[in-house]
Coordinates of C-alpha atoms and ligand atoms in Angstrom, one line a residue:
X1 CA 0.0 0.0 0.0
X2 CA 1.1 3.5 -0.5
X3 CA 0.5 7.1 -0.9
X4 CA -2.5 8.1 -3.8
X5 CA -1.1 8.7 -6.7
X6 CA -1.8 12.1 -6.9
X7 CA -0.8 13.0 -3.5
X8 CA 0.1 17.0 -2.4
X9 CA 3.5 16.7 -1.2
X10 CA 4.9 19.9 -0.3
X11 CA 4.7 23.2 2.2
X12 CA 3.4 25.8 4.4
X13 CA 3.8 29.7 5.4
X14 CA 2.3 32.2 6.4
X15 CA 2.5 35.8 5.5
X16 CA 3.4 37.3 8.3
X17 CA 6.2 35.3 9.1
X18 CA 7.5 35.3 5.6
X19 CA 6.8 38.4 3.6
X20 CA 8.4 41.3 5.6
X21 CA 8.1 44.3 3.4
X22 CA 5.1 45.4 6.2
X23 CA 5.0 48.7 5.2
X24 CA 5.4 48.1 1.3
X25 CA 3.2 48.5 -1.5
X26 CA 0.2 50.3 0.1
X27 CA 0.6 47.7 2.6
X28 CA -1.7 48.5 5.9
X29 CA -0.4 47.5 9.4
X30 CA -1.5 44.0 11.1
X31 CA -1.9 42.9 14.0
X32 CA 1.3 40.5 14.0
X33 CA 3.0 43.6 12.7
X34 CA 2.3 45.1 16.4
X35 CA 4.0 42.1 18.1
X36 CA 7.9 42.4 19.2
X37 CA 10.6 39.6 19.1
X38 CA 10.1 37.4 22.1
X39 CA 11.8 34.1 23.2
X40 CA 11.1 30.5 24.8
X41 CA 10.7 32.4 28.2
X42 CA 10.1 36.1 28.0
X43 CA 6.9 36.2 25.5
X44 CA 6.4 38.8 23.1
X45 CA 4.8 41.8 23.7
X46 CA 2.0 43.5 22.0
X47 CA 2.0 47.1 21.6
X48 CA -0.4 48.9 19.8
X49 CA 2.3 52.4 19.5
X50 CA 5.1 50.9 17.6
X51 CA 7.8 51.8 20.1
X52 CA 11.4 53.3 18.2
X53 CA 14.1 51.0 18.8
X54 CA 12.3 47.7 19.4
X55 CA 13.0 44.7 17.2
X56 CA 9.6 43.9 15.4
X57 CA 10.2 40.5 13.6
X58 CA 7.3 40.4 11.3
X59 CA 8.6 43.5 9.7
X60 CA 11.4 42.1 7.5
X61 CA 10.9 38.5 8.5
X62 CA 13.2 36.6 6.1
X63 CA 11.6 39.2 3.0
X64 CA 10.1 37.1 0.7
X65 CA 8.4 39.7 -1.2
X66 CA 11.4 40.2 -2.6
X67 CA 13.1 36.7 -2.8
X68 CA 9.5 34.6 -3.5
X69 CA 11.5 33.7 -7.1
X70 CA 14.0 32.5 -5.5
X71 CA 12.1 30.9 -3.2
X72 CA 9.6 28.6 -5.1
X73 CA 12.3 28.0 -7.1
X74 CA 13.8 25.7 -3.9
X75 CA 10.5 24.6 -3.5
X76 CA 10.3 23.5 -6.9
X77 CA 13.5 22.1 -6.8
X78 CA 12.7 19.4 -4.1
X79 CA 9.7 18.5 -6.1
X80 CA 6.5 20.4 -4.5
X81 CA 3.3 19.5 -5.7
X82 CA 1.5 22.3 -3.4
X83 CA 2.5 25.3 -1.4
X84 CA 0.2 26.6 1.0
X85 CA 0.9 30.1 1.6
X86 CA -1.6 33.0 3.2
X87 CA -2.6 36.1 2.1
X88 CA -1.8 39.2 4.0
X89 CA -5.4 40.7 4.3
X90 CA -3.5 44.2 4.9
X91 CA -2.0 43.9 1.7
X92 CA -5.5 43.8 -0.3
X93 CA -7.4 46.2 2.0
X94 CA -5.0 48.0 4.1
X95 CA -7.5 48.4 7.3
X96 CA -10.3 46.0 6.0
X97 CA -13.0 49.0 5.7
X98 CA -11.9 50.5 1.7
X99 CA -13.8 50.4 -0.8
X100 CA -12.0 49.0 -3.6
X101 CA -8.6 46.8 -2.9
X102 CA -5.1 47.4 -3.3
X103 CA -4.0 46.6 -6.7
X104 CA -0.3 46.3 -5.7
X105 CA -1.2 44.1 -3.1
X106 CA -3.0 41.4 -5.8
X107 CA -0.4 41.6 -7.8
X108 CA 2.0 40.5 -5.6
X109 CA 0.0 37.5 -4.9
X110 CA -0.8 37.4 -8.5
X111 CA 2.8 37.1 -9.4
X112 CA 3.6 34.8 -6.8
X113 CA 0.8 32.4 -7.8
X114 CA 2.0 32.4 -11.1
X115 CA 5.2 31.4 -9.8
X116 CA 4.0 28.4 -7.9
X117 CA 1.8 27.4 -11.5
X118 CA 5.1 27.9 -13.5
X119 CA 6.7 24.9 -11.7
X120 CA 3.3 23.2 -11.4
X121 CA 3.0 23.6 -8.0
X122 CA -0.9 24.2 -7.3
X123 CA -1.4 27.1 -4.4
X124 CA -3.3 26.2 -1.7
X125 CA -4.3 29.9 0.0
X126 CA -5.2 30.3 3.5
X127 CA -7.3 33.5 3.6
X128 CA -6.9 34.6 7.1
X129 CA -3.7 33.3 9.3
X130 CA -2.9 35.3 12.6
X131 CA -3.0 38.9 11.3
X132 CA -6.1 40.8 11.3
X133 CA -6.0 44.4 9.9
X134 CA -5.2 46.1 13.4
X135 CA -7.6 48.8 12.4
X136 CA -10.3 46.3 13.1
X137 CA -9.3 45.6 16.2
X138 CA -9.1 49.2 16.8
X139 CA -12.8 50.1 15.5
X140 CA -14.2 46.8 16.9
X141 CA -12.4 44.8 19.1
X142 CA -11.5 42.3 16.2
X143 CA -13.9 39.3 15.4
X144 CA -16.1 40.1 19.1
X145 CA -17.8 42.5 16.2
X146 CA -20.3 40.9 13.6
X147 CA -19.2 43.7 11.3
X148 CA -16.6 41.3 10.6
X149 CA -18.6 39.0 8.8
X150 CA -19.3 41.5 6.1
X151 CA -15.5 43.3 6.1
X152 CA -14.4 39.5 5.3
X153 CA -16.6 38.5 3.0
X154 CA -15.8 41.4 1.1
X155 CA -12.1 40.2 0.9
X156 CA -13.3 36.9 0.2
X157 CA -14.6 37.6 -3.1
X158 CA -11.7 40.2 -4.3
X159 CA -9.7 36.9 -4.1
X160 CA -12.3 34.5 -5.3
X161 CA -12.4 36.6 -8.4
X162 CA -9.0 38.2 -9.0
X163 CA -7.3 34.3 -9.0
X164 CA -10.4 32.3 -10.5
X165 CA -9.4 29.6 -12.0
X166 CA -5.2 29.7 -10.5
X167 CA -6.2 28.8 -6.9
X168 CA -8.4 26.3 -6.4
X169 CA -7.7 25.4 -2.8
X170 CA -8.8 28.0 -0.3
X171 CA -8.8 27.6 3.9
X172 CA -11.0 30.1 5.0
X173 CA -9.5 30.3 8.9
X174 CA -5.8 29.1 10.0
X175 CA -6.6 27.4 13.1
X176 CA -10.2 28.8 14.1
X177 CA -10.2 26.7 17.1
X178 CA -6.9 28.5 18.6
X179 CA -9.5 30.9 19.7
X180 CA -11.4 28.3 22.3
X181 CA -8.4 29.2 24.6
X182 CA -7.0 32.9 25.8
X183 CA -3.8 32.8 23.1
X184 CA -6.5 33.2 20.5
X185 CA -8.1 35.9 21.4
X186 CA -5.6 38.1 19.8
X187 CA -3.4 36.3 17.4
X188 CA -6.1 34.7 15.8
X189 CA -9.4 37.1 16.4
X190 CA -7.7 40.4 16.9
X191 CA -9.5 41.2 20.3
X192 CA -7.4 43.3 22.6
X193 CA -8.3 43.5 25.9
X194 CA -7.8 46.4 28.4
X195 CA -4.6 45.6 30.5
X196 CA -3.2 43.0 27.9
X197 CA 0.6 43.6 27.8
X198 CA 1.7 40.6 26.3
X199 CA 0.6 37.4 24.1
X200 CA 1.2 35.0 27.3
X201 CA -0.9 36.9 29.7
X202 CA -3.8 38.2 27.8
X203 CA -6.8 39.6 29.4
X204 CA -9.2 37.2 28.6
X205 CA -13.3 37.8 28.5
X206 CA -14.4 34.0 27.0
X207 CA -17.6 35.3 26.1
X208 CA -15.6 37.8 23.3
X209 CA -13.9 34.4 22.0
X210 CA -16.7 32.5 21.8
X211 CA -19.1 35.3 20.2
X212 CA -15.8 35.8 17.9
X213 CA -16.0 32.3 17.0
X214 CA -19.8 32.0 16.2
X215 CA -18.9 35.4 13.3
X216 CA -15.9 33.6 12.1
X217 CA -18.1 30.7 11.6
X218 CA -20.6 32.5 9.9
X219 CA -18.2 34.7 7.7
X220 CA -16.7 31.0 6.5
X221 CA -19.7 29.6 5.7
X222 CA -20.8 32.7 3.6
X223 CA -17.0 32.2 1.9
X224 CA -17.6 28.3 1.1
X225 CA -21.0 29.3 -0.6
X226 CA -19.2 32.4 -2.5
X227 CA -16.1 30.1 -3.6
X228 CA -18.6 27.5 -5.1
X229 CA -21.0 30.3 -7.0
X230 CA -17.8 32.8 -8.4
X231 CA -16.1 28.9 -9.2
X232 CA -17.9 25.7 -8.6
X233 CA -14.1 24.2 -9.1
X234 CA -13.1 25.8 -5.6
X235 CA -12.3 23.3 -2.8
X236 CA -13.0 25.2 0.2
X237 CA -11.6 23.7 3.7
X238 CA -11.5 24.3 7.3
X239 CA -7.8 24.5 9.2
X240 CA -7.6 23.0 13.1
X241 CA -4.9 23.0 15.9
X242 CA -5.2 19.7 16.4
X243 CA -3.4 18.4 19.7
X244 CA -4.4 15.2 20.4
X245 CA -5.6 14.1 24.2
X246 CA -5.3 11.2 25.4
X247 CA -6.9 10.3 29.1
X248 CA -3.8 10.2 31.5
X249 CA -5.3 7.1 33.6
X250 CA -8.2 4.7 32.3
X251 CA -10.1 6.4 35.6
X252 CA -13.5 7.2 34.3
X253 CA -13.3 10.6 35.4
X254 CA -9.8 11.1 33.5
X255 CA -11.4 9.7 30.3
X256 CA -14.6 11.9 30.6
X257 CA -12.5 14.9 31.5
X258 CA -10.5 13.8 28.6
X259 CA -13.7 13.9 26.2
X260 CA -15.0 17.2 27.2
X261 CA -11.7 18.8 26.4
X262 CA -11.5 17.2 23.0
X263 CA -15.1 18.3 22.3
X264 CA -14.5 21.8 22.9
X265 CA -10.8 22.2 22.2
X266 CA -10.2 19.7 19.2
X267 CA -13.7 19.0 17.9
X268 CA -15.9 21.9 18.3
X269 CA -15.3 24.1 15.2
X270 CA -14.5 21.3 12.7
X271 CA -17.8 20.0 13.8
X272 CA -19.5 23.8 12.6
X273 CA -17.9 24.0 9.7
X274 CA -17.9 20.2 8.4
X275 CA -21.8 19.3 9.7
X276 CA -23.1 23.2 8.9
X277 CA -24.4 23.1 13.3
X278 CA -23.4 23.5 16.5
X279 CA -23.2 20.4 18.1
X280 CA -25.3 19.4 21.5
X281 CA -22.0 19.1 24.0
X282 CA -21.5 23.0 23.2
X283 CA -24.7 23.6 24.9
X284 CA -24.0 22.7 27.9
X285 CA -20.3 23.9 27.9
X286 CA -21.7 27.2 27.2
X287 CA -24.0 27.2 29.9
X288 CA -21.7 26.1 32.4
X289 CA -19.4 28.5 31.7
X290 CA -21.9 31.8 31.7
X291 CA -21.3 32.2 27.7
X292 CA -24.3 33.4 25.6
X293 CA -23.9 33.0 21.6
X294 CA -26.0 35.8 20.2
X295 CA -27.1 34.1 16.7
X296 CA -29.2 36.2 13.9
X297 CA -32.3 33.8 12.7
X298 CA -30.7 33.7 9.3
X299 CA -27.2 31.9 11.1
X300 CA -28.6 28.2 11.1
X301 CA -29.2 28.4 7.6
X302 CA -26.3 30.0 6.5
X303 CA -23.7 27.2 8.3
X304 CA -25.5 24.2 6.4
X305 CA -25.3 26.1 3.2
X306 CA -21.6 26.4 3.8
X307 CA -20.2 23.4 4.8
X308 CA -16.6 22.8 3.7
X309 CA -15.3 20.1 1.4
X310 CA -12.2 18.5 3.2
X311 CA -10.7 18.7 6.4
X312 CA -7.0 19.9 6.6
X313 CA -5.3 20.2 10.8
X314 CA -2.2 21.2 11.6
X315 CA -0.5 18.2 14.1
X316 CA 2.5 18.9 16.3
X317 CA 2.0 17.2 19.4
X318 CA -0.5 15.6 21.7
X319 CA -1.1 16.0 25.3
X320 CA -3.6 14.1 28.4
X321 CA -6.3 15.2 30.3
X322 CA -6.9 14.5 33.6
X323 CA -9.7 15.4 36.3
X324 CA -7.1 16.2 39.2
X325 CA -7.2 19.9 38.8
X326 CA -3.3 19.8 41.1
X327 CA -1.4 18.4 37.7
X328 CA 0.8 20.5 36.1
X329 CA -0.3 21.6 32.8
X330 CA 2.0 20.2 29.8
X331 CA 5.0 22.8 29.2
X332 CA 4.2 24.7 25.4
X333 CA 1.0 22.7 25.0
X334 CA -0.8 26.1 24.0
X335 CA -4.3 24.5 24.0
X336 CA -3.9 22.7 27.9
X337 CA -3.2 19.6 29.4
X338 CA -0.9 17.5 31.3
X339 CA 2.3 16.1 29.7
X340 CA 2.3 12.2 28.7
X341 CA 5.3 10.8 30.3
X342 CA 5.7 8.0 27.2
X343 CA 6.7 10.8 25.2
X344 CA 9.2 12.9 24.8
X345 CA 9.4 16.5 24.0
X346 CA 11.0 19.2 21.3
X347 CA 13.5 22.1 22.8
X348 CA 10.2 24.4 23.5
X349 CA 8.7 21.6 25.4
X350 CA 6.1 20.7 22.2
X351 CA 5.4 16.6 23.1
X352 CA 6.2 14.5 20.0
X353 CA 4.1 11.5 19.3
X354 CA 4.2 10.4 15.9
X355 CA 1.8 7.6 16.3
X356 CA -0.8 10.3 17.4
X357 CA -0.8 11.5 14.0
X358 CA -2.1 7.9 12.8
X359 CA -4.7 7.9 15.2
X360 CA -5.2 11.5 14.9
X361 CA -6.3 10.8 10.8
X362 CA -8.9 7.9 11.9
X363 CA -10.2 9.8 14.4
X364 CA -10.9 12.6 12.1
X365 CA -11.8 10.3 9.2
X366 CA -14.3 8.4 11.6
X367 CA -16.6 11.3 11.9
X368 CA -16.6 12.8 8.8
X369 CA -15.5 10.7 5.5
X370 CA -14.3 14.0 3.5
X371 CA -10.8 14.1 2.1
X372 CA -7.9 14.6 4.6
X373 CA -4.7 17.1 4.0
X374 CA -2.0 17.4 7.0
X375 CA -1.5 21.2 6.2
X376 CA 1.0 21.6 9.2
X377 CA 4.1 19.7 10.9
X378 CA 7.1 19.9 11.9
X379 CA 10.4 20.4 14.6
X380 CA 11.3 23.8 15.7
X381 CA 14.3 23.0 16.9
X382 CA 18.0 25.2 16.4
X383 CA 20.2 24.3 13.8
X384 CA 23.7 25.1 13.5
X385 CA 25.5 26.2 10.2
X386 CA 28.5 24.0 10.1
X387 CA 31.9 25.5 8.8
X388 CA 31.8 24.4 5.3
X389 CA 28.3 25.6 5.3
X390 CA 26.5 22.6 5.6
X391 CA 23.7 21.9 8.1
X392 CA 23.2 18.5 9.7
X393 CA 19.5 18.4 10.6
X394 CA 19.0 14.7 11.2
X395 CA 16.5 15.4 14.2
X396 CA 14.5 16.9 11.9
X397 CA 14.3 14.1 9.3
X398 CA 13.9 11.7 12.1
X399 CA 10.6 13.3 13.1
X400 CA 9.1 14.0 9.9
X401 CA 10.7 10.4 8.6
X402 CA 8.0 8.9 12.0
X403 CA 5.2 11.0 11.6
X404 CA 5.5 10.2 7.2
X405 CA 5.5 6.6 8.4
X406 CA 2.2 6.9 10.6
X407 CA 0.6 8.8 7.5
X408 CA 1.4 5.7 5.4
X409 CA 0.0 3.8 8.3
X410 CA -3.2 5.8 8.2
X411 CA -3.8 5.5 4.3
X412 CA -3.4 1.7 5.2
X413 CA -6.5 2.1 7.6
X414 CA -8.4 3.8 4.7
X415 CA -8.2 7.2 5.2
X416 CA -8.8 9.9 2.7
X417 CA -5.6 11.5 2.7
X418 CA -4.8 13.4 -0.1
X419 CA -1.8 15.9 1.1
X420 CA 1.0 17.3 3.2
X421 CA 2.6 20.5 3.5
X422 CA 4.8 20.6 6.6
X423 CA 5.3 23.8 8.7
X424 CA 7.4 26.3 7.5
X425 CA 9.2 24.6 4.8
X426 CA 11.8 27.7 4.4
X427 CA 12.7 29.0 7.7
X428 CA 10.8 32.1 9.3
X429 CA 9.8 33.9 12.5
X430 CA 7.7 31.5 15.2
X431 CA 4.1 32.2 15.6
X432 CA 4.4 31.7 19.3
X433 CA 7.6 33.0 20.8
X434 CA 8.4 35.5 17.7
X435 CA 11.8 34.0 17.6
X436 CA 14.0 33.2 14.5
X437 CA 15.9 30.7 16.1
X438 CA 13.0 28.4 16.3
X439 CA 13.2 26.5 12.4
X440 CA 11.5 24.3 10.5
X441 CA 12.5 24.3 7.3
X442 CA 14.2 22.6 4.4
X443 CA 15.8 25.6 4.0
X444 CA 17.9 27.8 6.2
X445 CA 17.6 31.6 6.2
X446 CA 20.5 33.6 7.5
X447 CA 18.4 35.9 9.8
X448 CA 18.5 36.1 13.6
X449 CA 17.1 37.1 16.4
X450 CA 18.6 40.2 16.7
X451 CA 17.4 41.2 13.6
X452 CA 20.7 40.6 11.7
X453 CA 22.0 37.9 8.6
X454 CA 22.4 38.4 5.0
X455 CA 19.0 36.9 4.5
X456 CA 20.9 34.2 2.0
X457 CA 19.3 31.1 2.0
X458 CA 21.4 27.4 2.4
X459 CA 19.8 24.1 1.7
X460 CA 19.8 21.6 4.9
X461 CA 20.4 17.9 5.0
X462 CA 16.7 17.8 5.1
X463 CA 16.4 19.3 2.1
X464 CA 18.0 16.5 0.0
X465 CA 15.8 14.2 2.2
X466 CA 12.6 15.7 1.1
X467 CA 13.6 16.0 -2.5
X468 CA 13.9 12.1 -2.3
X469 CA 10.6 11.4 -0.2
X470 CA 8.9 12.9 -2.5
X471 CA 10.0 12.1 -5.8
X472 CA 9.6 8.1 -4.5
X473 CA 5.7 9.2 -3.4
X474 CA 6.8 8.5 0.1
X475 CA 8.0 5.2 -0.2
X476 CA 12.1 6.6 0.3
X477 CA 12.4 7.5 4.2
Ligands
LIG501 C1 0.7 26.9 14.0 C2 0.5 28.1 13.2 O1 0.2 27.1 15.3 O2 2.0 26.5 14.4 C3 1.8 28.7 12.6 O3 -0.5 28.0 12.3 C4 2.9 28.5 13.6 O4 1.5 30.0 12.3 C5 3.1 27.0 13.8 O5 4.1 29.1 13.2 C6 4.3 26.6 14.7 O6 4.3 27.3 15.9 P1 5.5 28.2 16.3 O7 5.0 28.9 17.5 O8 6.6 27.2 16.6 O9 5.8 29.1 15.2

């Protein structure tokens, strides 16, 4: 048995942690763009006055708006089918609320589509990953605001119809469910809180979150149905953290607290956007927790029209729940838990469990039957430039190498799965910490945390690696 055919080998970015160039091109500011450099242990602040002489890594980042030739070149080179990148939202409409876009914002995308298409390498566009027009949060406290639906739909169908028939993957929210716990409040949902200094401590109101959600839901559902009328070609999916829990004892209480948490933290918004409704455990989670979802009468109908058509997650770790409230939660686990002491974990503490992954995909596949793409994975870990110039990344091989493995398991089992990008396939500025020293990719960037390097870019061990997994269809590890 083995890998379909036809299967999306390849990567993932994200614009913010890419691009640089934040002030470029008509470019409006974000709300990653507000963010300073952080590390493991001091996180990274958020400050809505830009201050003079702090380090803001999103800013340059590793600047591919002006290397993306260069770029998708190496990602051609290694053999990519797909390259999921986002769109920076700020490029197109610079605080969300013009009238018309900004044309020298599409055509960079334009351009870099074209790119990908060159080498055959089919774009797979995330609409919306962690970087909301900060004017929005500004004016309405981010997604807490229903105007959002509208400000997003607009953008929606700028992009629908500028690259109709170039993209035909679109994922309409990178990691919507981030937002079930306090980190997502304002990376993912743009809601700023009074008193919220930094990303690690944010003043949380849950009832913002989950009202943010129930738009976000909403404003993707009116996206899937837009996709399909401007292009009945489009394949429109949803994007989930997924981090695995497993009950830490087989006490009943451990496996029931264990349920709960994957119901709201791992199931909940896949379940909205796959089945088109909110599903009956949210109801009482909500009412235990004091949170009231105001709903128009038109919002029932509007999530069954708009139900996605696969199911992509991103998968770095998994994590156990257990009903003794004394446990120490799991060290980096961003969405809770208590760390599983059969595994072990990355240099930030992330708990790696390939075999979770194989499990993870029949879980998933279970419930819903729709096709199945892995749109994130991968080993932040530091990697050291050698003196020749090589770099010797054999950790990271060995855990993409295990997780490939329990992919090829999972196909075995009969799962749908039709792709893989894995995180950060050219290295660039973490999500969580801000740091440049946490990588992930094939390819090395000279760019540090102090904000200096030559921005050249060196091909790691795992870059050979890659090339060969993927020409063989994954049967080379
Ligand atoms: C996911 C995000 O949470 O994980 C990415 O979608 C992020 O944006 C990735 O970069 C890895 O996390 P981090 O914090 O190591 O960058």
């Amino acid at each position: 048995m083995a890998f379909q055919k036809d299967f999306l080998w390849g990567g993932a970015t994200a614009a913010n942690q890419l691009e640089g160039a934040w002030n470029v091109d008509g470019k409006g500011i974000s709300c990653s763009d507000i963010c300073t450099g952080g590390t493991h242990t001091t996180p990274k602040r958020i400050t809505p006055e830009l201050e003079k002489d702090t380090f803001y890594p999103s800013h340059e980042a590793i600047d591919f708006y002006h290397h993306y030739k260069e770029d998708i070149a190496l990602f051609a080179e290694m053999g990519f089918k797909v390259y999921r990148f986002s769109i920076a939202w700020t490029r197109i409409f610079p605080t969300g609320e013009e009238e018309s876009p900004n044309e020298k914002g599409l055509q960079f995308y334009d351009d870099v589509i074209d790119e990908c298409l060159k080498y055959n390498i089919e774009p797979l566009v995330t609409i919306s990953h962690y970087e909301l027009p900060f004017h929005l949060t500004q004016k309405y406290n981010g997604w807490s605001s229903r105007e959002l639906i509208d400000l997003y739909v607009k953008y929606c169908k700028v992009l629908f119809t500028r690259f109709k028939g170039k993209v035909k993957y679109w994922l309409t929210f990178n990691e919507i469910n981030s937002a079930t716990g306090p980190f997502g409040g304002f990376l993912s949902q743009g809601i700023l809180n009074e008193g919220t200094k930094d990303f690690m401590h944010q003043v949380d109101i849950p009832q913002l979150r989950f009202q943010g959600l129930h738009h976000q839901f909403i404003a993707s559902a009116k996206a899937v149905k837009l996709a399909h009328q401007i292009d009945p070609n489009n394949k429109v999916g949803c994007m989930i953290l997924f981090a695995t829990m497993y009950p830490l004892t087989c006490n009943p209480k451990d496996v029931l607290a264990c349920q709960e948490m994957n119901h709201v933290k791992n199931w909940f918004c896949g379940d909205i956007q796959v089945r088109g409704q909110y599903p009956g455990y949210m109801k009482r989670y909500f009412k235990e927790n004091g949170i009231e979802i105001k709903a128009e009468k038109e919002d029932a109908q509007i999530l069954k029209q708009g139900c996605v058509d696969f199911y992509t997650f991103s998968y770095y770790m998994s994590g156990c729940s257990t009903a003794d409230k004394t446990k120490e939660q799991a060290e980096g686990n961003l969405i809770g838990g208590v760390s599983n002491p059969y595994l072990e974990a990355s240099d930030w503490g992330w708990q790696i469990d390939p075999e979770g992954l194989r499990f993870t995909l029949n879980e998933i596949y279970d419930r819903y039957q729709i096709p199945i793409m892995i749109v994130e994975n991968g080993l932040g870990a530091y990697d050291k430039v050698e003196e020749d110039g090589s770099i010797h990344d054999d950790y990271r091989i060995e855990y993409l190498r295990k997780h490939i493995e329990q992919m090829k398991e999972a196909t075995d089992d009969g799962v749908d799965l039709i792709g893989y990008t894995p995180w950060g396939c050219i290295d660039l500025v973490s999500a969580s910490t801000g740091e440049m020293a946490k990588r992930y990719g094939f390819i090395y960037v000279d760019k540090h945390d102090d904000g200096t390097g030559n921005l050249s870019r060196i091909k790691k061990q795992s870059f050979y690696w890659y090339k060969d997994v993927i020409s063989s269809n994954g049967q080379k590890l």
